[in-house]
PDB file of C-alpha atoms in Angstrom:
ATOM      1  CA  MET A   1      25.333  94.906  32.644  1.00 54.00           C
ATOM      2  CA  ALA A   2      25.607  91.778  30.299  1.00 53.00           C
ATOM      3  CA  MET A   3      28.275  92.095  27.648  1.00 62.00           C
ATOM      4  CA  LYS A   4      26.627  91.628  24.191  1.00 73.00           C
ATOM      5  CA  GLY A   5      27.899  91.669  20.685  1.00 83.00           C
ATOM      6  CA  PRO A   6      31.172  90.189  19.630  1.00 91.00           C
ATOM      7  CA  GLY A   7      32.986  91.125  22.755  1.00 92.00           C
ATOM      8  CA  LEU A   8      36.314  93.068  23.321  1.00 95.00           C
ATOM      9  CA  PHE A   9      39.155  92.700  20.984  1.00 96.00           C
ATOM     10  CA  ALA A  10      41.403  91.578  23.978  1.00 95.00           C
ATOM     11  CA  ASP A  11      38.486  88.438  23.893  1.00 95.00           C
ATOM     12  CA  ILE A  12      40.035  86.882  20.637  1.00 97.00           C
ATOM     13  CA  GLY A  13      42.060  84.158  21.536  1.00 96.00           C
ATOM     14  CA  LYS A  14      41.291  84.413  25.184  1.00 96.00           C
ATOM     15  CA  LYS A  15      40.128  80.961  25.295  1.00 95.00           C
ATOM     16  CA  ALA A  16      42.921  79.473  24.355  1.00 97.00           C
ATOM     17  CA  LYS A  17      45.302  81.358  26.281  1.00 96.00           C
ATOM     18  CA  ASP A  18      43.364  80.833  29.248  1.00 96.00           C
ATOM     19  CA  LEU A  19      43.643  77.226  28.910  1.00 97.00           C
ATOM     20  CA  LEU A  20      47.182  77.365  28.290  1.00 97.00           C
ATOM     21  CA  THR A  21      48.200  79.788  31.353  1.00 96.00           C
ATOM     22  CA  LYS A  22      45.298  80.389  33.665  1.00 96.00           C
ATOM     23  CA  ASP A  23      46.004  79.421  37.186  1.00 95.00           C
ATOM     24  CA  TYR A  24      49.481  78.012  36.698  1.00 96.00           C
ATOM     25  CA  THR A  25      51.462  79.357  39.408  1.00 92.00           C
ATOM     26  CA  TYR A  26      54.958  78.512  41.277  1.00 93.00           C
ATOM     27  CA  ASP A  27      54.688  80.511  43.976  1.00 94.00           C
ATOM     28  CA  GLN A  28      52.916  79.789  47.421  1.00 95.00           C
ATOM     29  CA  LYS A  29      49.724  81.984  47.626  1.00 96.00           C
ATOM     30  CA  LEU A  30      46.684  81.978  50.154  1.00 97.00           C
ATOM     31  CA  THR A  31      43.907  84.300  49.399  1.00 97.00           C
ATOM     32  CA  VAL A  32      40.828  84.810  51.914  1.00 97.00           C
ATOM     33  CA  SER A  33      38.004  86.646  50.918  1.00 96.00           C
ATOM     34  CA  THR A  34      35.184  87.824  53.240  1.00 94.00           C
ATOM     35  CA  VAL A  35      31.945  89.840  52.991  1.00 91.00           C
ATOM     36  CA  SER A  36      30.771  92.452  55.508  1.00 86.00           C
ATOM     37  CA  ALA A  37      27.155  92.881  56.520  1.00 83.00           C
ATOM     38  CA  SER A  38      27.332  96.309  54.813  1.00 82.00           C
ATOM     39  CA  GLY A  39      28.128  94.326  51.601  1.00 83.00           C
ATOM     40  CA  VAL A  40      31.922  95.446  51.404  1.00 92.00           C
ATOM     41  CA  GLY A  41      33.635  92.437  50.121  1.00 94.00           C
ATOM     42  CA  LEU A  42      37.458  92.042  51.565  1.00 94.00           C
ATOM     43  CA  THR A  43      40.290  90.075  49.970  1.00 96.00           C
ATOM     44  CA  SER A  44      43.519  89.417  51.732  1.00 96.00           C
ATOM     45  CA  THR A  45      46.390  87.952  49.980  1.00 96.00           C
ATOM     46  CA  ALA A  46      49.706  86.589  50.937  1.00 96.00           C
ATOM     47  CA  VAL A  47      52.394  85.145  48.418  1.00 96.00           C
ATOM     48  CA  LYS A  48      55.787  83.361  49.143  1.00 93.00           C
ATOM     49  CA  LYS A  49      57.994  83.717  46.245  1.00 89.00           C
ATOM     50  CA  GLY A  50      61.181  82.380  46.690  1.00 82.00           C
ATOM     51  CA  GLY A  51      62.594  83.714  49.932  1.00 83.00           C
ATOM     52  CA  LEU A  52      60.492  86.814  49.588  1.00 90.00           C
ATOM     53  CA  TYR A  53      56.904  87.442  51.022  1.00 92.00           C
ATOM     54  CA  SER A  54      54.090  89.875  50.210  1.00 93.00           C
ATOM     55  CA  LEU A  55      50.811  90.917  51.328  1.00 95.00           C
ATOM     56  CA  ASP A  56      48.132  92.988  50.000  1.00 95.00           C
ATOM     57  CA  VAL A  57      44.765  93.709  51.266  1.00 96.00           C
ATOM     58  CA  SER A  58      42.125  94.882  48.605  1.00 96.00           C
ATOM     59  CA  SER A  59      38.150  96.054  49.294  1.00 95.00           C
ATOM     60  CA  VAL A  60      35.274  96.099  46.790  1.00 95.00           C
ATOM     61  CA  TYR A  61      32.044  98.091  47.249  1.00 94.00           C
ATOM     62  CA  LYS A  62      29.238  98.268  45.007  1.00 91.00           C
ATOM     63  CA  TYR A  63      26.566 100.830  45.393  1.00 89.00           C
ATOM     64  CA  LYS A  64      23.999 100.351  42.026  1.00 89.00           C
ATOM     65  CA  ASN A  65      25.983 100.487  38.957  1.00 92.00           C
ATOM     66  CA  THR A  66      28.950 101.810  40.568  1.00 94.00           C
ATOM     67  CA  LEU A  67      31.725  99.540  41.836  1.00 94.00           C
ATOM     68  CA  VAL A  68      35.040 100.998  43.923  1.00 96.00           C
ATOM     69  CA  ASN A  69      38.121  98.763  44.422  1.00 96.00           C
ATOM     70  CA  VAL A  70      40.898  99.938  46.800  1.00 96.00           C
ATOM     71  CA  LYS A  71      44.056  97.525  47.459  1.00 96.00           C
ATOM     72  CA  VAL A  72      46.840  98.325  49.403  1.00 96.00           C
ATOM     73  CA  ASP A  73      50.225  96.307  49.487  1.00 93.00           C
ATOM     74  CA  THR A  74      53.549  95.956  51.763  1.00 90.00           C
ATOM     75  CA  GLU A  75      55.163  98.138  49.339  1.00 88.00           C
ATOM     76  CA  SER A  76      53.057 100.952  50.332  1.00 89.00           C
ATOM     77  CA  ASN A  77      51.263 101.118  46.978  1.00 93.00           C
ATOM     78  CA  ILE A  78      47.719 102.244  47.114  1.00 95.00           C
ATOM     79  CA  SER A  79      45.792 100.925  44.028  1.00 96.00           C
ATOM     80  CA  THR A  80      42.174 102.592  43.257  1.00 96.00           C
ATOM     81  CA  THR A  81      39.469 101.458  40.481  1.00 97.00           C
ATOM     82  CA  LEU A  82      36.351 103.148  39.947  1.00 96.00           C
ATOM     83  CA  THR A  83      34.059 101.425  37.612  1.00 96.00           C
ATOM     84  CA  VAL A  84      30.642 102.940  36.149  1.00 96.00           C
ATOM     85  CA  LEU A  85      28.459 100.531  34.269  1.00 93.00           C
ATOM     86  CA  ASP A  86      25.921 102.127  31.756  1.00 89.00           C
ATOM     87  CA  ALA A  87      26.971 105.683  32.498  1.00 83.00           C
ATOM     88  CA  LEU A  88      25.630 105.836  28.966  1.00 86.00           C
ATOM     89  CA  PRO A  89      23.881 103.303  27.576  1.00 89.00           C
ATOM     90  CA  SER A  90      25.617 100.092  26.639  1.00 90.00           C
ATOM     91  CA  THR A  91      29.104 101.618  28.061  1.00 93.00           C
ATOM     92  CA  LYS A  92      31.306 100.878  30.846  1.00 94.00           C
ATOM     93  CA  LEU A  93      33.834 103.546  32.204  1.00 95.00           C
ATOM     94  CA  VAL A  94      37.103 102.751  34.192  1.00 96.00           C
ATOM     95  CA  THR A  95      39.149 104.571  36.063  1.00 95.00           C
ATOM     96  CA  SER A  96      42.306 103.661  37.766  1.00 96.00           C
ATOM     97  CA  VAL A  97      45.570 104.837  39.614  1.00 94.00           C
ATOM     98  CA  LYS A  98      48.191 103.463  41.760  1.00 93.00           C
ATOM     99  CA  LEU A  99      49.605 105.887  43.992  1.00 91.00           C
ATOM    100  CA  PRO A 100      52.330 107.400  44.713  1.00 90.00           C
ATOM    101  CA  ASP A 101      52.857 107.220  41.086  1.00 89.00           C
ATOM    102  CA  TYR A 102      50.154 109.927  39.997  1.00 84.00           C
ATOM    103  CA  ASN A 103      51.297 109.128  36.322  1.00 86.00           C
ATOM    104  CA  SER A 104      49.885 105.698  36.400  1.00 89.00           C
ATOM    105  CA  GLY A 105      46.397 107.001  36.179  1.00 92.00           C
ATOM    106  CA  LYS A 106      44.453 106.200  33.608  1.00 95.00           C
ATOM    107  CA  VAL A 107      40.479 106.189  31.765  1.00 96.00           C
ATOM    108  CA  GLU A 108      38.904 103.402  29.741  1.00 96.00           C
ATOM    109  CA  LEU A 109      35.615 103.796  28.114  1.00 96.00           C
ATOM    110  CA  HIS A 110      34.161 100.304  26.300  1.00 96.00           C
ATOM    111  CA  TYR A 111      30.964 100.461  24.620  1.00 95.00           C
ATOM    112  CA  PHE A 112      29.200  97.099  23.289  1.00 94.00           C
ATOM    113  CA  HIS A 113      26.742  96.849  20.653  1.00 92.00           C
ATOM    114  CA  ASP A 114      25.199  93.725  18.787  1.00 92.00           C
ATOM    115  CA  ASN A 115      27.387  93.633  15.959  1.00 94.00           C
ATOM    116  CA  ALA A 116      30.558  95.726  17.232  1.00 96.00           C
ATOM    117  CA  SER A 117      32.507  96.902  20.194  1.00 96.00           C
ATOM    118  CA  PHE A 118      34.699  99.529  20.838  1.00 96.00           C
ATOM    119  CA  ALA A 119      37.393 100.436  23.767  1.00 96.00           C
ATOM    120  CA  THR A 120      39.864 103.031  24.707  1.00 97.00           C
ATOM    121  CA  VAL A 121      42.488 103.744  27.015  1.00 96.00           C
ATOM    122  CA  VAL A 122      44.061 107.267  27.840  1.00 96.00           C
ATOM    123  CA  GLY A 123      46.771 107.796  30.375  1.00 93.00           C
ATOM    124  CA  THR A 124      46.605 110.840  32.717  1.00 89.00           C
ATOM    125  CA  ARG A 125      49.896 111.695  32.512  1.00 88.00           C
ATOM    126  CA  PRO A 126      50.990 114.595  30.395  1.00 88.00           C
ATOM    127  CA  SER A 127      51.462 113.585  26.570  1.00 90.00           C
ATOM    128  CA  PRO A 128      49.637 110.033  27.359  1.00 93.00           C
ATOM    129  CA  VAL A 129      49.732 106.946  25.166  1.00 93.00           C
ATOM    130  CA  VAL A 130      46.210 106.386  23.771  1.00 96.00           C
ATOM    131  CA  GLU A 131      45.273 103.124  22.577  1.00 97.00           C
ATOM    132  CA  LEU A 132      42.105 102.065  20.572  1.00 97.00           C
ATOM    133  CA  SER A 133      40.349  99.069  19.652  1.00 97.00           C
ATOM    134  CA  GLY A 134      37.336  97.807  17.884  1.00 97.00           C
ATOM    135  CA  THR A 135      35.511  94.903  16.724  1.00 97.00           C
ATOM    136  CA  VAL A 136      32.788  93.760  14.333  1.00 97.00           C
ATOM    137  CA  GLY A 137      31.230  90.508  14.174  1.00 95.00           C
ATOM    138  CA  ALA A 138      27.924  88.519  13.911  1.00 91.00           C
ATOM    139  CA  GLN A 139      27.161  84.760  14.207  1.00 90.00           C
ATOM    140  CA  GLY A 140      30.457  83.713  15.926  1.00 92.00           C
ATOM    141  CA  VAL A 141      32.604  85.239  13.262  1.00 96.00           C
ATOM    142  CA  VAL A 142      34.465  88.329  14.674  1.00 97.00           C
ATOM    143  CA  PHE A 143      37.203  90.939  12.888  1.00 98.00           C
ATOM    144  CA  GLY A 144      39.418  93.239  15.126  1.00 97.00           C
ATOM    145  CA  ALA A 145      42.002  95.560  15.198  1.00 98.00           C
ATOM    146  CA  GLU A 146      43.719  97.993  18.034  1.00 97.00           C
ATOM    147  CA  ALA A 147      46.548 100.571  18.128  1.00 97.00           C
ATOM    148  CA  GLY A 148      48.392 102.612  20.496  1.00 97.00           C
ATOM    149  CA  TYR A 149      49.884 106.294  19.914  1.00 96.00           C
ATOM    150  CA  ASP A 150      52.400 107.810  22.016  1.00 95.00           C
ATOM    151  CA  THR A 151      51.392 111.561  21.788  1.00 95.00           C
ATOM    152  CA  ALA A 152      54.891 112.357  23.162  1.00 93.00           C
ATOM    153  CA  THR A 153      56.881 110.937  20.516  1.00 94.00           C
ATOM    154  CA  GLY A 154      54.238 111.002  17.963  1.00 94.00           C
ATOM    155  CA  LYS A 155      54.823 107.512  16.886  1.00 94.00           C
ATOM    156  CA  PHE A 156      52.259 104.195  17.145  1.00 95.00           C
ATOM    157  CA  THR A 157      53.656 101.892  19.902  1.00 95.00           C
ATOM    158  CA  LYS A 158      51.551  98.829  18.534  1.00 95.00           C
ATOM    159  CA  TYR A 159      48.912  98.078  15.983  1.00 96.00           C
ATOM    160  CA  THR A 160      47.378  94.182  15.782  1.00 97.00           C
ATOM    161  CA  ALA A 161      44.831  92.791  13.513  1.00 98.00           C
ATOM    162  CA  ALA A 162      42.875  89.478  14.450  1.00 98.00           C
ATOM    163  CA  ILE A 163      40.333  87.062  13.320  1.00 98.00           C
ATOM    164  CA  GLY A 164      38.254  85.020  15.720  1.00 97.00           C
ATOM    165  CA  VAL A 165      35.635  82.258  15.186  1.00 97.00           C
ATOM    166  CA  THR A 166      33.559  80.941  18.195  1.00 95.00           C
ATOM    167  CA  LYS A 167      31.190  78.002  17.295  1.00 94.00           C
ATOM    168  CA  PRO A 168      29.640  75.462  19.983  1.00 92.00           C
ATOM    169  CA  ASP A 169      32.551  72.765  19.843  1.00 94.00           C
ATOM    170  CA  TYR A 170      35.395  74.818  19.033  1.00 95.00           C
ATOM    171  CA  HIS A 171      37.543  78.700  19.243  1.00 96.00           C
ATOM    172  CA  ALA A 172      39.781  79.569  16.751  1.00 97.00           C
ATOM    173  CA  ALA A 173      41.998  82.784  16.433  1.00 98.00           C
ATOM    174  CA  PHE A 174      44.513  84.746  14.086  1.00 98.00           C
ATOM    175  CA  ILE A 175      46.501  87.265  15.309  1.00 98.00           C
ATOM    176  CA  MET A 176      48.842  89.404  13.729  1.00 97.00           C
ATOM    177  CA  ALA A 177      50.600  91.440  16.636  1.00 96.00           C
ATOM    178  CA  ASP A 178      54.048  93.254  17.162  1.00 95.00           C
ATOM    179  CA  LYS A 179      53.427  95.984  14.422  1.00 94.00           C
ATOM    180  CA  GLY A 180      53.031  92.668  11.950  1.00 94.00           C
ATOM    181  CA  ASP A 181      56.299  90.628  13.082  1.00 96.00           C
ATOM    182  CA  THR A 182      54.388  88.197  15.309  1.00 97.00           C
ATOM    183  CA  ILE A 183      51.841  85.861  13.834  1.00 97.00           C
ATOM    184  CA  LYS A 184      49.865  83.581  16.267  1.00 98.00           C
ATOM    185  CA  VAL A 185      47.245  80.883  15.557  1.00 98.00           C
ATOM    186  CA  SER A 186      45.242  79.243  18.108  1.00 98.00           C
ATOM    187  CA  GLY A 187      42.483  77.152  18.496  1.00 97.00           C
ATOM    188  CA  VAL A 188      40.428  75.401  21.270  1.00 97.00           C
ATOM    189  CA  TYR A 189      38.162  72.077  20.538  1.00 97.00           C
ATOM    190  CA  HIS A 190      35.792  70.658  22.811  1.00 96.00           C
ATOM    191  CA  LEU A 191      35.915  66.850  23.127  1.00 94.00           C
ATOM    192  CA  ASP A 192      32.087  66.465  24.148  1.00 91.00           C
ATOM    193  CA  GLU A 193      28.833  67.986  24.380  1.00 86.00           C
ATOM    194  CA  LYS A 194      29.402  68.862  27.899  1.00 87.00           C
ATOM    195  CA  GLN A 195      32.976  70.136  27.579  1.00 89.00           C
ATOM    196  CA  LYS A 196      34.269  68.190  30.191  1.00 93.00           C
ATOM    197  CA  ALA A 197      37.431  67.524  27.941  1.00 97.00           C
ATOM    198  CA  SER A 198      39.159  69.979  25.692  1.00 97.00           C
ATOM    199  CA  ALA A 199      42.154  70.214  23.595  1.00 98.00           C
ATOM    200  CA  VAL A 200      43.962  73.380  22.664  1.00 98.00           C
ATOM    201  CA  ALA A 201      46.953  74.182  20.303  1.00 98.00           C
ATOM    202  CA  GLU A 202      48.854  77.667  19.801  1.00 98.00           C
ATOM    203  CA  LEU A 203      51.642  78.390  17.382  1.00 98.00           C
ATOM    204  CA  THR A 204      53.369  81.694  17.272  1.00 97.00           C
ATOM    205  CA  ARG A 205      55.728  82.728  14.654  1.00 97.00           C
ATOM    206  CA  ARG A 206      58.039  85.946  15.053  1.00 97.00           C
ATOM    207  CA  LEU A 207      58.964  86.754  11.607  1.00 96.00           C
ATOM    208  CA  SER A 208      62.143  89.129  12.337  1.00 95.00           C
ATOM    209  CA  THR A 209      64.007  85.873  14.119  1.00 95.00           C
ATOM    210  CA  ASN A 210      62.530  83.269  12.210  1.00 95.00           C
ATOM    211  CA  GLU A 211      61.491  81.512  15.412  1.00 96.00           C
ATOM    212  CA  ASN A 212      58.354  79.299  16.087  1.00 96.00           C
ATOM    213  CA  THR A 213      56.832  78.144  19.344  1.00 97.00           C
ATOM    214  CA  LEU A 214      54.252  75.583  19.633  1.00 98.00           C
ATOM    215  CA  THR A 215      52.355  75.041  22.895  1.00 98.00           C
ATOM    216  CA  VAL A 216      49.544  72.092  22.959  1.00 98.00           C
ATOM    217  CA  GLY A 217      47.603  71.304  26.021  1.00 98.00           C
ATOM    218  CA  GLY A 218      44.452  70.085  27.362  1.00 97.00           C
ATOM    219  CA  LEU A 219      41.879  70.387  30.209  1.00 97.00           C
ATOM    220  CA  TYR A 220      39.889  67.310  31.588  1.00 97.00           C
ATOM    221  CA  THR A 221      37.181  67.777  34.406  1.00 96.00           C
ATOM    222  CA  VAL A 222      37.322  64.504  36.317  1.00 96.00           C
ATOM    223  CA  ASP A 223      34.494  65.503  38.570  1.00 94.00           C
ATOM    224  CA  PRO A 224      32.155  69.000  39.201  1.00 93.00           C
ATOM    225  CA  GLN A 225      34.975  69.451  41.632  1.00 96.00           C
ATOM    226  CA  THR A 226      38.167  68.366  40.214  1.00 97.00           C
ATOM    227  CA  ALA A 227      39.671  69.724  37.430  1.00 97.00           C
ATOM    228  CA  VAL A 228      43.313  68.627  35.632  1.00 98.00           C
ATOM    229  CA  LYS A 229      45.408  70.659  32.856  1.00 98.00           C
ATOM    230  CA  ALA A 230      48.476  70.156  31.081  1.00 98.00           C
ATOM    231  CA  ARG A 231      50.658  71.706  28.521  1.00 98.00           C
ATOM    232  CA  LEU A 232      54.043  70.981  26.620  1.00 97.00           C
ATOM    233  CA  ASN A 233      55.593  73.071  24.304  1.00 97.00           C
ATOM    234  CA  ASN A 234      58.271  72.354  21.364  1.00 96.00           C
ATOM    235  CA  THR A 235      61.097  73.368  23.813  1.00 94.00           C
ATOM    236  CA  GLY A 236      60.255  70.450  25.855  1.00 95.00           C
ATOM    237  CA  THR A 237      59.119  72.538  28.861  1.00 96.00           C
ATOM    238  CA  LEU A 238      55.879  70.257  30.368  1.00 97.00           C
ATOM    239  CA  ALA A 239      53.270  71.752  33.076  1.00 97.00           C
ATOM    240  CA  ALA A 240      50.509  70.201  34.962  1.00 97.00           C
ATOM    241  CA  LEU A 241      47.935  71.395  37.021  1.00 97.00           C
ATOM    242  CA  LEU A 242      45.198  69.850  39.484  1.00 98.00           C
ATOM    243  CA  GLN A 243      42.502  72.222  40.708  1.00 98.00           C
ATOM    244  CA  HIS A 244      39.775  71.036  43.428  1.00 97.00           C
ATOM    245  CA  GLU A 245      36.974  72.814  44.947  1.00 97.00           C
ATOM    246  CA  LEU A 246      37.111  72.141  48.668  1.00 95.00           C
ATOM    247  CA  LYS A 247      33.669  73.657  48.932  1.00 93.00           C
ATOM    248  CA  PRO A 248      31.618  76.060  46.975  1.00 93.00           C
ATOM    249  CA  LYS A 249      34.062  79.091  45.622  1.00 91.00           C
ATOM    250  CA  SER A 250      37.284  77.612  47.806  1.00 96.00           C
ATOM    251  CA  LEU A 251      39.753  76.212  45.137  1.00 97.00           C
ATOM    252  CA  LEU A 252      43.123  74.324  45.784  1.00 97.00           C
ATOM    253  CA  THR A 253      45.274  74.433  42.969  1.00 98.00           C
ATOM    254  CA  ILE A 254      48.710  72.408  42.557  1.00 98.00           C
ATOM    255  CA  SER A 255      50.976  72.907  39.671  1.00 97.00           C
ATOM    256  CA  GLY A 256      54.356  71.976  38.444  1.00 97.00           C
ATOM    257  CA  GLU A 257      56.454  72.691  35.336  1.00 96.00           C
ATOM    258  CA  PHE A 258      59.757  71.141  34.583  1.00 94.00           C
ATOM    259  CA  ASP A 259      62.161  70.701  31.471  1.00 94.00           C
ATOM    260  CA  THR A 260      61.974  67.263  29.943  1.00 92.00           C
ATOM    261  CA  LYS A 261      65.496  67.920  28.296  1.00 90.00           C
ATOM    262  CA  ALA A 262      67.299  68.930  31.190  1.00 88.00           C
ATOM    263  CA  LEU A 263      66.188  66.773  33.909  1.00 85.00           C
ATOM    264  CA  ASP A 264      69.039  67.737  36.090  1.00 88.00           C
ATOM    265  CA  ARG A 265      67.235  70.864  36.702  1.00 90.00           C
ATOM    266  CA  PRO A 266      64.815  71.172  39.724  1.00 92.00           C
ATOM    267  CA  PRO A 267      61.488  71.250  38.764  1.00 94.00           C
ATOM    268  CA  LYS A 268      59.113  74.284  39.745  1.00 94.00           C
ATOM    269  CA  PHE A 269      55.990  73.849  42.108  1.00 95.00           C
ATOM    270  CA  GLY A 270      53.262  76.065  43.111  1.00 96.00           C
ATOM    271  CA  LEU A 271      50.465  75.690  45.738  1.00 97.00           C
ATOM    272  CA  ALA A 272      47.311  78.420  45.772  1.00 97.00           C
ATOM    273  CA  LEU A 273      44.466  78.139  48.322  1.00 97.00           C
ATOM    274  CA  ALA A 274      41.671  80.523  47.817  1.00 97.00           C
ATOM    275  CA  LEU A 275      39.227  80.322  50.419  1.00 96.00           C
ATOM    276  CA  LYS A 276      35.709  82.272  50.048  1.00 92.00           C
ATOM    277  CA  PRO A 277      32.667  82.433  52.260  1.00 83.00           C
TER     278      PRO A 277
END
């Protein structure tokens, strides 16, 4: 099912967030994906974080409009996700649970329309938290809101409002989150028609503490197989990333981060290798 309309509430500001945070890692990570003759996708992931190692294996099976995902990790957790597309016209139904915590289950329903979208998430535990979100928009401009309500306490856990603008050469977003305590403004500007080079900026202001955080960054596509990213915030933290496609769908990512105001501190480095057939 191809998503139509203005997209979900979570998509507002996602372009800037992804450019500033996606693929940055400071661990050592190896991911190997294969597909069996029966169509079952298997993915094994090994991560070294500090002196600790973790491993998980996940399988994905697709049958018509249904997708089943099961993941098992070294901490004996079993995560299961069932996704059904177009169970009703223009809908997406997602149910998930992480065993042995039976109360971790939740049910999500997404509805897409040409000029609006709606999403709801309900936990499966007694007296669950209920989350609702929606967007309306057209011609690249979208208005959205979300709220979370705890049925056990009878109180709102969150409410957020946002405005997003998407045009061929830029994306902009204004978000008021944390029950009105946080204001976030972000923008991505593509410097050329092929979007080989992009600049991004994000300003976050927390009203209760009068704190401001400004982060700027950029992306440059060196060639079809290689891209570099960098970001810097007002506290002096500088991070950079190099990603190279070794072969189709197989990526090598090297990233690092250091504090420009405390050069005596050791920098962070990360390496991720994702191999796919």
